[in-house]
Amino acid sequence: MRILIVDDEPAMHDSYRRSFASVGDGINPALDAMAAELFGASVAALPADPLQSFPLVHALQGMEGVAAVAAAKRDDDPIAVAFIDVRMPPGIDGRETAARIRALDPEIHLVIVTGYSDFAPIEIARVAGPADKLFYIAKPFEVAEVQQMATALVHRWENDRELTAARLTLAAQVVQLQEQGHELAANESRAMHLASHDSLTEAPNRLAFRRALAERARSNVQFAVAMVDLDRFKLVNDTLGHLAGDELIRAMCGVLQRSVPEGGMVARLGGDEFGLLFDTPGQDAAAADCERIAKACATTFKVLGHSVHGGASIGLIATEPGETRDPVDLMRRADLALNDAKRDGRGIVRVFDDGMDETIRLRRTIETGLSGAIARDELSLAYQPIVGRERLEIVGFEALLRWNTDAHGPIGPDVFIPIAEESNLIHEIGDWVLRESLKVLVEWPTQYVSINFSPRQFRRHNFVARLVEEVQRAGVDPTRVQIEITETAIFDDADRAAETLYKLRQMGFRIALDDFGTGYSSLYNIRKFALDCLKIDRSFIDGMGRERESAAIVHSIIHLGRALGLGVVAEGVESDAQLQALRVAGCSHMQGFLFSRPVPKAFARQIAVTRFMTDGSGTLPLLEDDRATSG
Ligand code: C2E
Ligand code: CA
Ligand code: CA
């Protein structure tokens, strides 16, 4: 940092030189004090010889001074203060010099050394300002005056520079802060999006759905809440893998978004379940919309190169004008309607009605009662004979569960087994059935016992091992135990089921495929399962005399069974005509009220020993149903 002197009189330069020579020798503390008074206390903290490190630059003409400043700028060896004489013939005057220097360097402090008759300061300030960087010294000046001014200005110049640098850093920091602020805001909105959206489909999630629903419920508009569940989704997931499952979910979400009424919301509530929320003039219109949506879902999708037939079941509730709506309750009701829809098949739309609530209450009562049924000794088994076609000899008994409650009287297995199956109760109950029927079996001379197993029991971990253990404990030969399972139990996870059946068969157990004809199994596929017999569902036997179709089904099942070397048991034989028709068709075994209703164990033992219920002519006295009595 240097000090520039621009003056056309060489004598003046000497005079400046003298002024600065005495600075910094520490003899003049009064000067520092003066400077401090003028420009602030910090000047007092200046080093002892501030000006010695600022050599003088001398110019005898204005243009020379301008050139010196330009060079200083270029060489980055800046000039802090310039003392400029006003009159410098023949060249440019002090005002012009100041203006040009200012144009080159906005930081430099200019001290105009002026006589009384020269320019008014305002005129110079106009071209060489700003005013706080422009100073005046009257000629002739005192040495002390110049010293003081130079000291103060150099210091101030340094301060200004530091300040500018600090401002720049600060500005950069502000920019950085702003950027961080933007980033934070972006992060926040991303977090908000994540919290309210499903990552797989980008659709709103359960939380967002609940919020939107709560908001709608507060408004005065009529709207509908629908729960959508994809049909066969588990199957796609299990057979084609999770990636395919994800793909199907995305595709389905797209279909829903395209088919939901305008302005409606499609949210993914989890798994393969979606929620719809849309305004509607009423229940019928909403139901029609849902039917349309279900139809749109029933289409074939390309999923990872596979054709998958999609489908959706929908449960729906629409609000009435002026009714109070609790959002949680609306969702619950739509859910109940969905359960109902799923229970009835696939691709079905159900509108909630109060009966569904009633059903739920009943189911709960049953579930609670059932959980203590074994302890209260309310369960029993009835045994229904299975007879051979010709002489109607009893070859086995099907064990059928009975529940006699104190509170509600007898409750049929058709009612309580599905409920037990939806909870873990089925295992406890199933274990009891198995143990009890094995105990009874040992009292029979030759017959087998046919035990029903629900799909969940069949799929239970260690199913085979448990069964073997129980049979061994009872001291029973597995060939005298027949396992009845339904098509649903084996076709949902066919490979695993085939393996389980094979193992059971290896152990000697008999396997019967129950309710055959009512499921979705292809007749062709049953070949891969190790089976002993097919049980033709009662509904076909019942329809045999009335509908050509039923008769045709019965005939083809019998044919199929024979072709595969399987026994065929006709269930629900009630009339002599049915018996004769089945005999002609070649059915190997029969079961039904015509021969015997399910009977208590004592009576079962009796007829097991005699092996016939009649003289063998094929006509039988109908036996009492025992449903209400324990065995
Ligand atoms: P299912 O396995 O199809 O059993 C045959 C059903 O038909 C029995 O009803 C039986 O009483 C009835 N039945 C037999 N012959 C005739 C007839 O000639 N006419 C008519 N109308 N019905 C006849 P039930 O005992 O009410 O059992 C109903 C269902 O409950 C059974 O159907 C079976 O799926 C289930 N179930 C019964 N006991 C058990 C069990 O211990 N475990 C499991 N998992 N399910 C069981
Ligand atoms: Ca059965
Ligand atoms: Ca059956």
XYZ file of C-alpha atoms in Angstrom, residues 94-424:
331
model
C -6.798 18.295 -9.949
C -10.506 17.867 -10.482
C -10.035 15.991 -13.725
C -7.201 13.946 -12.213
C -9.410 12.992 -9.253
C -12.241 12.039 -11.612
C -10.026 9.786 -13.718
C -8.377 8.186 -10.721
C -11.792 7.551 -9.166
C -12.929 5.915 -12.403
C -9.998 3.534 -12.089
C -10.217 2.853 -8.372
C -13.432 3.179 -6.368
C -11.598 2.451 -3.083
C -8.855 5.020 -3.098
C -9.013 8.002 -0.741
C -8.511 11.278 -2.514
C -7.197 14.337 -0.750
C -7.607 17.475 -2.843
C -5.009 20.085 -1.993
C -6.658 23.332 -2.884
C -6.332 27.101 -2.687
C -9.263 29.266 -1.621
C -10.300 30.333 -5.060
C -10.422 26.857 -6.574
C -13.477 24.618 -7.223
C -16.236 24.289 -4.752
C -15.860 20.854 -3.069
C -19.303 19.834 -4.355
C -18.081 20.105 -7.901
C -15.250 17.699 -7.264
C -17.454 15.382 -5.216
C -19.751 15.114 -8.217
C -17.038 13.637 -10.435
C -14.738 11.966 -7.896
C -17.046 10.966 -5.035
C -18.261 9.381 -2.889
C -17.946 12.156 -0.340
C -16.614 9.855 2.376
C -13.585 9.061 0.232
C -12.875 12.649 -0.673
C -10.983 15.102 1.559
C -9.624 18.596 1.321
C -6.517 20.295 2.597
C -6.048 23.996 2.157
C -2.792 25.293 0.753
C -0.418 26.083 2.278
C -0.728 23.122 4.656
C 0.933 22.264 7.932
C 3.163 19.178 7.982
C 1.198 17.812 10.929
C -2.012 18.159 8.983
C -0.766 16.003 6.120
C 0.708 13.437 8.488
C -2.424 13.142 10.455
C -4.592 12.832 7.415
C -2.383 10.252 5.758
C -2.202 8.130 8.865
C -5.912 8.157 9.371
C -6.794 7.538 5.742
C -4.382 4.674 5.247
C -5.851 3.074 8.246
C -9.320 3.699 7.110
C -8.516 2.357 3.675
C -7.304 -0.845 5.275
C -10.436 -1.077 7.334
C -12.556 -0.509 4.259
C -10.755 -3.276 2.475
C -11.260 -5.681 5.337
C -14.839 -4.649 5.520
C -15.337 -5.248 1.829
C -13.716 -8.638 2.113
C -15.876 -9.457 5.108
C -18.957 -8.315 3.211
C -18.057 -10.553 0.311
C -17.606 -13.557 2.583
C -20.836 -12.694 4.285
C -22.646 -12.387 0.969
C -21.268 -15.764 -0.070
C -22.415 -17.215 3.216
C -25.839 -15.720 2.764
C -26.053 -17.290 -0.678
C -24.935 -20.598 0.774
C -27.475 -20.302 3.558
C -30.167 -19.543 1.053
C -29.174 -22.598 -0.927
C -29.236 -24.711 2.204
C -32.612 -23.224 2.984
C -33.900 -24.218 -0.432
C -32.458 -27.662 -0.004
C -34.048 -28.003 3.415
C -37.377 -26.906 2.045
C -37.023 -29.412 -0.785
C -36.095 -32.124 1.720
C -39.028 -31.227 3.827
C -41.465 -31.412 0.964
C -39.863 -34.688 -0.100
C -40.309 -36.000 3.445
C -43.895 -34.792 3.435
C -44.435 -36.547 0.147
C -42.875 -39.755 1.454
C -44.972 -39.629 4.584
C -48.174 -39.288 2.626
C -47.457 -41.364 -0.459
C -46.872 -44.974 -1.245
C -43.440 -45.530 -2.730
C -44.455 -48.330 -5.074
C -47.323 -46.608 -6.840
C -46.743 -42.959 -5.899
C -50.413 -42.931 -4.921
C -51.484 -41.375 -1.604
C -51.102 -43.815 1.289
C -53.380 -44.800 4.154
C -52.457 -41.721 6.171
C -53.295 -39.387 3.298
C -56.487 -41.319 2.641
C -57.580 -40.991 6.253
C -56.862 -37.274 6.170
C -58.774 -36.723 2.959
C -61.625 -38.802 4.319
C -61.734 -36.845 7.568
C -61.848 -33.619 5.588
C -64.631 -34.902 3.352
C -66.577 -36.067 6.392
C -66.529 -32.533 7.786
C -67.891 -31.062 4.559
C -71.489 -31.095 3.466
C -71.111 -33.105 0.282
C -72.289 -36.656 -0.258
C -69.442 -39.016 -0.983
C -68.546 -42.669 -1.232
C -65.770 -44.697 0.421
C -64.789 -47.888 -1.351
C -62.262 -50.536 -0.368
C -60.728 -52.437 -3.231
C -58.908 -55.738 -2.879
C -57.178 -57.435 -5.789
C -58.294 -60.946 -6.620
C -55.697 -63.703 -6.910
C -52.938 -61.304 -5.939
C -51.348 -63.788 -3.571
C -51.277 -66.341 -6.339
C -49.383 -63.968 -8.652
C -46.973 -63.136 -5.859
C -46.392 -66.781 -4.999
C -46.086 -68.124 -8.506
C -44.454 -65.269 -10.429
C -42.575 -63.606 -7.573
C -42.731 -60.301 -5.759
C -41.516 -58.244 -8.688
C -44.479 -59.454 -10.682
C -46.714 -58.733 -7.712
C -45.384 -55.168 -7.542
C -45.899 -54.744 -11.251
C -49.482 -55.926 -11.001
C -50.151 -53.539 -8.121
C -48.830 -50.635 -10.169
C -50.862 -51.624 -13.195
C -54.000 -52.013 -11.116
C -53.407 -48.672 -9.457
C -53.282 -47.135 -12.917
C -56.576 -48.741 -13.888
C -58.200 -47.484 -10.697
C -56.876 -43.969 -11.231
C -58.252 -43.936 -14.759
C -61.645 -45.269 -13.799
C -62.395 -43.522 -10.496
C -64.996 -40.757 -10.924
C -63.516 -37.379 -11.750
C -61.919 -35.636 -8.764
C -61.881 -38.872 -6.790
C -58.913 -40.210 -4.847
C -57.169 -43.551 -5.238
C -54.971 -44.449 -2.279
C -52.918 -47.555 -1.660
C -53.791 -48.668 1.835
C -51.269 -51.484 1.946
C -50.603 -54.843 0.324
C -53.067 -55.334 -2.485
C -55.667 -53.072 -0.913
C -56.743 -49.710 -2.284
C -59.126 -47.069 -0.997
C -61.335 -44.928 -3.201
C -62.935 -41.677 -2.150
C -65.243 -39.809 -4.487
C -68.233 -37.513 -4.437
C -71.504 -39.082 -5.460
C -75.187 -38.142 -5.724
C -76.101 -41.329 -3.831
C -75.583 -44.987 -3.147
C -76.934 -46.322 -6.438
C -74.734 -44.052 -8.491
C -71.719 -44.974 -6.366
C -72.469 -48.680 -6.752
C -72.760 -48.252 -10.514
C -69.394 -46.487 -10.523
C -67.851 -49.327 -8.556
C -69.319 -51.940 -10.883
C -67.715 -50.063 -13.749
C -64.394 -49.924 -11.877
C -64.522 -53.658 -11.081
C -65.182 -54.339 -14.749
C -62.220 -52.189 -15.744
C -60.031 -54.179 -13.350
C -61.120 -57.482 -14.849
C -58.645 -57.330 -17.674
C -55.495 -59.119 -18.719
C -52.210 -57.491 -17.793
C -48.771 -58.188 -19.143
C -46.653 -58.689 -16.050
C -42.955 -59.411 -16.596
C -43.827 -61.176 -19.818
C -46.685 -63.184 -18.326
C -50.350 -62.681 -19.004
C -52.135 -62.195 -15.713
C -55.845 -61.901 -15.433
C -56.550 -59.109 -12.997
C -59.658 -58.607 -10.938
C -60.861 -56.705 -7.918
C -63.508 -57.027 -5.242
C -65.014 -53.844 -3.881
C -66.787 -52.971 -0.643
C -68.628 -49.682 -0.658
C -70.455 -47.240 1.532
C -72.041 -43.977 0.417
C -73.036 -41.242 2.835
C -76.600 -40.009 3.117
C -77.299 -36.296 3.072
C -77.266 -34.832 6.566
C -75.959 -37.884 8.381
C -73.049 -37.702 10.800
C -70.065 -39.517 9.474
C -67.250 -40.839 11.534
C -64.386 -41.454 9.114
C -63.075 -44.461 11.023
C -66.510 -46.025 11.048
C -66.963 -45.373 7.332
C -63.742 -47.220 6.606
C -64.760 -50.045 8.904
C -68.087 -50.416 7.132
C -66.556 -50.309 3.682
C -64.166 -52.997 4.943
C -67.034 -55.170 6.146
C -68.673 -54.821 2.749
C -65.378 -55.814 1.146
C -65.122 -58.911 3.361
C -68.593 -59.838 2.244
C -67.684 -59.315 -1.391
C -64.576 -61.476 -1.032
C -66.498 -64.221 0.699
C -68.880 -64.393 -2.210
C -66.290 -64.801 -4.918
C -64.263 -62.600 -7.194
C -64.915 -59.345 -8.994
C -67.877 -58.607 -6.760
C -69.093 -55.204 -5.565
C -70.943 -55.078 -2.225
C -72.665 -52.111 -0.679
C -72.569 -52.045 3.099
C -75.763 -52.858 4.934
C -76.440 -53.067 8.658
C -76.756 -56.852 8.503
C -73.014 -57.013 7.947
C -72.451 -55.461 11.331
C -74.847 -58.029 12.788
C -72.922 -60.853 11.157
C -69.718 -59.547 12.666
C -71.251 -59.435 16.119
C -72.468 -62.990 15.718
C -69.062 -64.121 14.534
C -67.462 -62.557 17.583
C -69.903 -64.281 19.912
C -69.186 -67.582 18.242
C -65.466 -67.060 18.340
C -65.538 -66.247 22.047
C -67.773 -69.210 22.824
C -65.734 -71.572 20.719
C -62.488 -70.685 22.434
C -63.764 -72.276 25.649
C -65.749 -75.089 24.039
C -63.176 -77.819 24.590
C -62.653 -76.885 28.231
C -66.422 -76.840 28.821
C -66.728 -80.213 27.128
C -69.188 -78.864 24.559
C -67.659 -80.564 21.533
C -68.417 -84.041 20.354
C -68.062 -86.094 17.200
C -70.766 -87.840 15.235
C -69.878 -90.633 12.842
C -71.539 -91.144 9.503
C -71.048 -94.504 7.830
C -69.516 -94.769 4.378
C -70.812 -97.867 2.618
C -69.746 -99.986 -0.339
C -71.977 -99.898 -3.422
C -73.254 -103.462 -3.630
C -73.970 -104.846 -0.182
C -73.834 -101.488 1.544
C -71.268 -102.806 3.949
C -69.843 -100.161 6.276
C -66.215 -99.611 5.304
C -65.583 -96.429 7.256
C -67.064 -93.511 9.143
C -66.695 -89.811 8.541
C -66.113 -87.956 11.806
C -68.283 -84.838 11.935
C -67.904 -82.234 14.597
C -70.809 -81.178 16.816
C -70.966 -78.211 19.141
C -73.687 -78.057 21.709
C -73.709 -74.748 23.556
C -75.548 -73.922 26.756
C -76.212 -70.402 25.601
C -77.406 -70.960 22.009
C -78.094 -74.670 21.723
C -76.443 -76.707 18.958
C -74.434 -74.758 16.374
C -73.612 -76.443 13.073
C -70.057 -76.943 11.815
C -71.009 -75.068 8.639
C -71.309 -72.009 10.866
C -68.480 -72.362 13.325
C -65.765 -74.140 11.334
C -65.236 -71.176 8.952
C -64.997 -68.875 11.970
C -62.533 -71.165 13.717
C -60.600 -71.235 10.492
C -60.238 -67.478 10.431
C -58.621 -67.584 13.860
C -56.074 -69.956 15.299
